[in-house]
XYZ file of C-alpha atoms in Angstrom:
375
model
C 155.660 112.820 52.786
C 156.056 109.612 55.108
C 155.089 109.535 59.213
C 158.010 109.225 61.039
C 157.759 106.119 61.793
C 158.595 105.237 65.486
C 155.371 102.578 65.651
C 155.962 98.902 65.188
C 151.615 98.282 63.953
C 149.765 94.515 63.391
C 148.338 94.367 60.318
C 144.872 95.636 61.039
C 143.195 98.744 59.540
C 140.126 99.237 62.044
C 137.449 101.462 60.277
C 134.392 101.290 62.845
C 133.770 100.287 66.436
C 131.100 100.038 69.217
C 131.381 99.088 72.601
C 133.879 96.129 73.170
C 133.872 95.552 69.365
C 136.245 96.779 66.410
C 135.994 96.142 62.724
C 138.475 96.322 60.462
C 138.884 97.321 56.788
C 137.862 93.904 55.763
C 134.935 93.691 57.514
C 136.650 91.294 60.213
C 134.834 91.831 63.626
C 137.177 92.226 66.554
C 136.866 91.903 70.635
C 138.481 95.246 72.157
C 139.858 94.306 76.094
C 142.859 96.580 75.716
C 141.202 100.561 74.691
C 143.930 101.918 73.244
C 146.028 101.801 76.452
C 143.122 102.032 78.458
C 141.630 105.238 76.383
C 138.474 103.936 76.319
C 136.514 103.511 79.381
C 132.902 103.868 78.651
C 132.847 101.713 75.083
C 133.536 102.731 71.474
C 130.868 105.324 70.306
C 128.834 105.407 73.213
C 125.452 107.168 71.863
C 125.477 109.929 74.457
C 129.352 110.523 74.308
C 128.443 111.126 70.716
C 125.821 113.390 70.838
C 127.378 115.445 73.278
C 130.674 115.875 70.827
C 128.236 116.455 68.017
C 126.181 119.283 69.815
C 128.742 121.005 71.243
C 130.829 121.097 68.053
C 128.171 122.677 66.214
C 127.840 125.065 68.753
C 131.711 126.251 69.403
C 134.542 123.803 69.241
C 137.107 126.356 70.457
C 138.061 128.997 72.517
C 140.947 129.457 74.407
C 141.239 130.016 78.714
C 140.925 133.686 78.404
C 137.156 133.684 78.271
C 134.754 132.026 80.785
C 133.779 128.329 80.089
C 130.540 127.046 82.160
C 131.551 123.493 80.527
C 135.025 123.371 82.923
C 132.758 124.070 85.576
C 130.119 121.346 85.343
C 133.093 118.875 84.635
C 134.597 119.814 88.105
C 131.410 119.460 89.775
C 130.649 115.909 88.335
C 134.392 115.071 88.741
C 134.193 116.020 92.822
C 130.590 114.196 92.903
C 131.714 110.904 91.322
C 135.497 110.945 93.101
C 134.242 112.369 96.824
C 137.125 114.728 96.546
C 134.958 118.160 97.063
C 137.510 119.922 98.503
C 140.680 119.471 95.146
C 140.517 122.351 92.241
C 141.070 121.068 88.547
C 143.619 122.047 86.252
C 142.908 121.055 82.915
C 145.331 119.795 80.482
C 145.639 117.096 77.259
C 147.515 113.879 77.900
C 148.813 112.320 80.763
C 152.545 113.576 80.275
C 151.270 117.329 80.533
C 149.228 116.592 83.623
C 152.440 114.550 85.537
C 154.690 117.701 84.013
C 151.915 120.415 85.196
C 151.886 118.069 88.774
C 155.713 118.023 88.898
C 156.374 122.003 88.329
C 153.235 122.672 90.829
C 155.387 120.642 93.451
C 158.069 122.633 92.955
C 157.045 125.983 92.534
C 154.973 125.248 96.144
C 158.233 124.243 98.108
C 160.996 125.616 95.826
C 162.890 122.262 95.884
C 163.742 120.348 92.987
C 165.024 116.835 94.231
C 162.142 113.917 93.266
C 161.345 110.247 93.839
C 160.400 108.329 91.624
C 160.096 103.749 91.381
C 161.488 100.937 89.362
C 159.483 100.511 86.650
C 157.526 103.563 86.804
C 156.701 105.241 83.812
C 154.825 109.040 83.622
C 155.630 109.815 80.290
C 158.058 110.997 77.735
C 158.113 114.780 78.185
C 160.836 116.495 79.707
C 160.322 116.189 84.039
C 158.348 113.564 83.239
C 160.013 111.324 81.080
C 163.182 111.579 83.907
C 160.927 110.506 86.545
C 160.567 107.135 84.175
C 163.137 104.161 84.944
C 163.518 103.431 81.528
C 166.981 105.202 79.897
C 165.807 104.291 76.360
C 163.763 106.935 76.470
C 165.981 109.557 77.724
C 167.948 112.120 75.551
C 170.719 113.616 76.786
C 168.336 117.049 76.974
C 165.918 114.909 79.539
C 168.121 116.034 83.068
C 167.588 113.535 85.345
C 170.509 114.428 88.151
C 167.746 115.324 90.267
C 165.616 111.946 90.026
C 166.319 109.088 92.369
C 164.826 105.890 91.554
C 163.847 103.399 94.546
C 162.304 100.283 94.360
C 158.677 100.203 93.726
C 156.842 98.858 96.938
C 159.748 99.386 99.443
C 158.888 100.653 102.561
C 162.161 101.063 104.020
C 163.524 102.546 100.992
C 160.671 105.585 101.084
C 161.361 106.482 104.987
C 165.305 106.643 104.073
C 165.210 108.932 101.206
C 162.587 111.502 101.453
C 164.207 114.188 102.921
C 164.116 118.203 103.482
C 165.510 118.437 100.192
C 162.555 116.210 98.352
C 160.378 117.923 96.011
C 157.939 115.492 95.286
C 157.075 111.581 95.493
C 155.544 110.645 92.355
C 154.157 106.783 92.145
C 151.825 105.298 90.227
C 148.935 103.339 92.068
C 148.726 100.479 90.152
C 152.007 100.699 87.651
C 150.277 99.514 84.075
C 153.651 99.713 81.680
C 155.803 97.489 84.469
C 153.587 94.667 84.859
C 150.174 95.841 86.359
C 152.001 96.050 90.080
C 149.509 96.954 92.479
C 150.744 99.744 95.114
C 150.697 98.192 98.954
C 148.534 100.272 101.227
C 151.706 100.474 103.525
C 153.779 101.952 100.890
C 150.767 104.605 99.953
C 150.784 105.327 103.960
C 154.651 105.454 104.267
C 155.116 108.065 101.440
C 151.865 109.982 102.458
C 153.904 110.489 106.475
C 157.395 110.618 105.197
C 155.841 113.746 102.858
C 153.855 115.259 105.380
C 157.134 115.381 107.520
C 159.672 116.858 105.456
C 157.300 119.307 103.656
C 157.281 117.131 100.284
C 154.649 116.553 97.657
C 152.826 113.389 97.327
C 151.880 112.886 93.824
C 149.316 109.657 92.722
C 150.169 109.344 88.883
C 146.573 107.765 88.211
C 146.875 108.001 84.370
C 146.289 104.843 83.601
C 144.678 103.369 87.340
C 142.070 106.088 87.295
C 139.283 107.115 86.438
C 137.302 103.850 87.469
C 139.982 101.677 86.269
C 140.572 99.823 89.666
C 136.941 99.503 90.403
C 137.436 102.688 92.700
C 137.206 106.143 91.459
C 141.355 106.423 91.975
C 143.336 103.168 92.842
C 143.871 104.976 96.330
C 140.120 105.440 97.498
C 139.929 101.635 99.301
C 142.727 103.333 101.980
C 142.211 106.543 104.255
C 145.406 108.509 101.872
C 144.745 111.093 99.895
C 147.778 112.379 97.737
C 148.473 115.890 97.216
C 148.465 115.793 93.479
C 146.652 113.183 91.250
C 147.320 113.412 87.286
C 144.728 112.164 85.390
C 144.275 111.137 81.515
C 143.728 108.194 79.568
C 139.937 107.285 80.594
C 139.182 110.914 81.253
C 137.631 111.905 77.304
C 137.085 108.059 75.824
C 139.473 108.859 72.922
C 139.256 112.674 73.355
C 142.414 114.077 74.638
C 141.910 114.914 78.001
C 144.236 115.472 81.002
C 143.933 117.083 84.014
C 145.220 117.490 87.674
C 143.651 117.467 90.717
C 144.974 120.023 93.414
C 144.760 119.460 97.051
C 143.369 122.547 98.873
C 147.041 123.231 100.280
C 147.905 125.192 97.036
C 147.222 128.300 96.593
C 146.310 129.591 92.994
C 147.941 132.684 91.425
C 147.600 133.935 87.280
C 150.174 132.124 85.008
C 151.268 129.771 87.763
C 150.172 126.982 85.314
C 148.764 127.598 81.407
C 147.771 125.594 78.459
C 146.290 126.551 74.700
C 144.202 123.481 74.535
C 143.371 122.104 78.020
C 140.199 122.679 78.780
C 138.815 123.411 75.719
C 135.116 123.151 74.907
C 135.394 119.947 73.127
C 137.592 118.360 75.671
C 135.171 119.409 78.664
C 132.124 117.559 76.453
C 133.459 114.162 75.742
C 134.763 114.199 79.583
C 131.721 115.099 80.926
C 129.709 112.972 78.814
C 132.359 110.213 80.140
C 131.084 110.989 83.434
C 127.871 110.981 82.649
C 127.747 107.195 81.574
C 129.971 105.959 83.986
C 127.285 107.516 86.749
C 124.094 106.264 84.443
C 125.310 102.957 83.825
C 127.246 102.189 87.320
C 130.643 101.221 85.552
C 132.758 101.448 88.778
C 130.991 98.700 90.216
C 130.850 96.836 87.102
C 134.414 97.077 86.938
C 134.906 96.115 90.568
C 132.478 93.170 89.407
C 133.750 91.661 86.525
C 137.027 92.533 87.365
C 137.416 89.968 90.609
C 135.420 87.391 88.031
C 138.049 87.662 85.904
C 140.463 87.145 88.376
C 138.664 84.575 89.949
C 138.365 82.662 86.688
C 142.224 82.321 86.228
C 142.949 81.285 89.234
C 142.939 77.844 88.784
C 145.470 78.680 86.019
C 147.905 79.965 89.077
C 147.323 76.632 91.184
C 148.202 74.795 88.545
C 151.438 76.405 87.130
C 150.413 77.070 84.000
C 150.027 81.345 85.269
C 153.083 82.430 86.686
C 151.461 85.439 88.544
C 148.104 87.169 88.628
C 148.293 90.874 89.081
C 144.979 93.252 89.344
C 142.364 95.088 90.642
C 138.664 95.992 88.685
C 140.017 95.902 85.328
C 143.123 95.995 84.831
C 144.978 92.726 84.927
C 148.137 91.589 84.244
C 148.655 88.082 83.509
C 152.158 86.662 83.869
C 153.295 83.645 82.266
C 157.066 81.933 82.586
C 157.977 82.871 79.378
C 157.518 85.205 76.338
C 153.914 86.203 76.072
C 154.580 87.630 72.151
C 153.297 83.622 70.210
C 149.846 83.829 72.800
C 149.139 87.431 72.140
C 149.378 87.269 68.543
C 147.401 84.203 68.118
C 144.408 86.345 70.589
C 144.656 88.715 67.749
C 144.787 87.125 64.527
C 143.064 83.945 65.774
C 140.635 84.681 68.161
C 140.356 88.732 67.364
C 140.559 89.537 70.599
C 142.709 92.714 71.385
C 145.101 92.637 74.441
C 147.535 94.558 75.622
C 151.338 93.480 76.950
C 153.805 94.570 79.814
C 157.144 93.645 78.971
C 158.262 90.226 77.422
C 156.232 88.201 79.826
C 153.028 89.632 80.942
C 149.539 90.242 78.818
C 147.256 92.854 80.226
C 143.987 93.599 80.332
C 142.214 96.933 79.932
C 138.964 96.754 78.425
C 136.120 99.173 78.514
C 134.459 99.512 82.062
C 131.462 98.878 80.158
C 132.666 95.446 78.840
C 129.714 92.022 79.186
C 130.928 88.845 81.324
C 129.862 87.105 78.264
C 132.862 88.788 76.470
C 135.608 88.440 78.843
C 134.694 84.237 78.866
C 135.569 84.374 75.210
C 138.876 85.995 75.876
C 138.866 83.296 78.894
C 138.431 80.498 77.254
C 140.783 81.509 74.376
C 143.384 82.052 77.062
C 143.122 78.503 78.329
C 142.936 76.886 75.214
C 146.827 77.841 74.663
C 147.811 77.251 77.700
């Protein structure tokens, strides 16, 4: 039997990794600034994220959501400590598609409306009410219904106050978009989608799948503004390679058995490696060393924009998206098979950044001066 195989791969076998580092099959040491999509947020086989997998399997790896589980428990209350949002409940789930699907039925079973918003260049996922929130059609079958999506453009105030209406389910927006180009989310847009929901009874959902988690150098991309969404879906960051999703419910929902369900989410496994994830990023203050290194970073290239040699410089803590005026695909490959340096890409143009929040300064100047040295 073959994989199907849907995944164009590089050439690289990796076999072992810790922190910021990979090694492959051939004993070729790599630099890791891209996590798997921006999986891993605390560094590659962090000792305590290990232990904690290691104890808890050997105690019970399994059990399903029809017993109690402490563990869900003690994530929620280190997920409301390190966030400040007390006063949201938890849903647990296992990728980021399932938590944007669990946020969009939630939205809908609270105002019995099925109309939503959704942005250009947006992308939540590829199951079924999320994948039709996406603006891209390639990833649409005919099966995917999408009559009741409307897609405005991403940042557009004007666009937001014309369209939500009595019939809108739900907003759903992504913070800091990381598929279409690392586009940062304006305040003003955050604050005209919060009132235009608030008016016509619609749900305000913050897809921070990818922006979360400490990724912006704030808990969630939204924390450096006074709006707080209704919904956020979480994932990516959340178990450090451990499938882990989740939702976070605003206290305006109200709770009832088999509104929401999942076999896996939750699970005692899961609720380890995300609590040991939380654990670290606490211990080791990786918000503020992504909010650090992250402007450095910035900072660094900037003389790369003045100069013409960037196009455009798009980020905030660590995750960056560096646009050049043409095809990105000759650079990247030459960071990975020359340098060994893992990046990331956002369409034709635009590399991006998403290393662990744990990564050195010392390790983003060699992807620095790398950088420069081809352009």
């Amino acid at each position: 039997m073959k994989t199907f195989n849907v995944y164009p791969v590089y050439d690289i076998t990796p076999v072992k990794a810790a922190g910021s580092k990979l090694w492959d099959d051939k004993g070729v040491e790599y630099l890791d600034l891209y996590g798997g999509h921006a999986v891993i947020s605390i560094g590659h086989s962090h000792p305590h994220y290990v232990k904690s997998i290691q104890e808890q399997v050997a105690k019970l790896g399994f059990y399903s959501n029809s017993v109690k589980m402490p563990l869900q428990g003690e994530l929620a209350s280190k997920l409301a400590e390190l966030s400040g949002l007390h006063d949201y409940s938890l849903f647990l789930a296992n990728s980021g598609a399932e938590a944007n699907e669990n946020a969009l039925k939630l939205a809908s079973f609270h105002n019995g409306r099925k109309n939503i918003i959704a942005f250009s260049k947006g992308f939540h996922g590829r199951t079924s009410a999320a994948v039709a929130a996406t603006d891209n059609a390639k990833i649409q079958a005919a099966i995917n219904f999408a009559d009741h999506v409307t897609i405005l453009p991403f940042n557009d105030v004007e666009a937001v106050k014309a369209a939500i209406n009595g019939e809108t389910c739900a907003v759903i927006m992504e913070g800091i978009q990381g598929v279409g180009g690392v586009n940062i989310a304006t305040e003003e847009f955050q604050k005209a989608i919060r009132e235009a929901c608030d008016k016509h009874g619609a749900v305000y959902i913050h897809d921070s799948v990818q922006c979360g988690y400490g990724r912006s150098g704030y808990f969630f991309s939204f924390q450096d503004t006074d709006i707080k969404p209704d919904i956020i879906s979480m994932a990516k960051g959340m178990g450090n390679g451990f499938p882990v999703g989740g939702i976070l419910i605003s206290p305006k929902f109200e709770a009832k058995y088999g509104l929401l369900g999942t076999t896996f989410g939750g699970n005692h496994l899961a609720c380890a490696a995300a609590i040991a994830v939380l654990d670290v990023m606490k211990s080791e203050s990786l918000l503020e060393n992504a909010k650090t290194l992250g402007a450095y970073v910035l900072e660094s290239l900037k003389p790369l924009v003045d100069s013409g040699k960037i196009k455009e410089l798009r980020g905030k803590g660590l995750m960056i998206g560096i646009e050049l005026d043409g095809p990105i695909k000759e650079i990247r490959e030459k960071l990975i098979f020359e340098n060994h340096i893992f990046v990331g890409a956002s369409g034709a143009n635009t590399l991006r950044l998403l290393p662990s929040l744990a990564v050195k300064k010392e390790e983003l100047d060699n992807f620095i001066m790398a950088l420069k040295s081809y352009l």
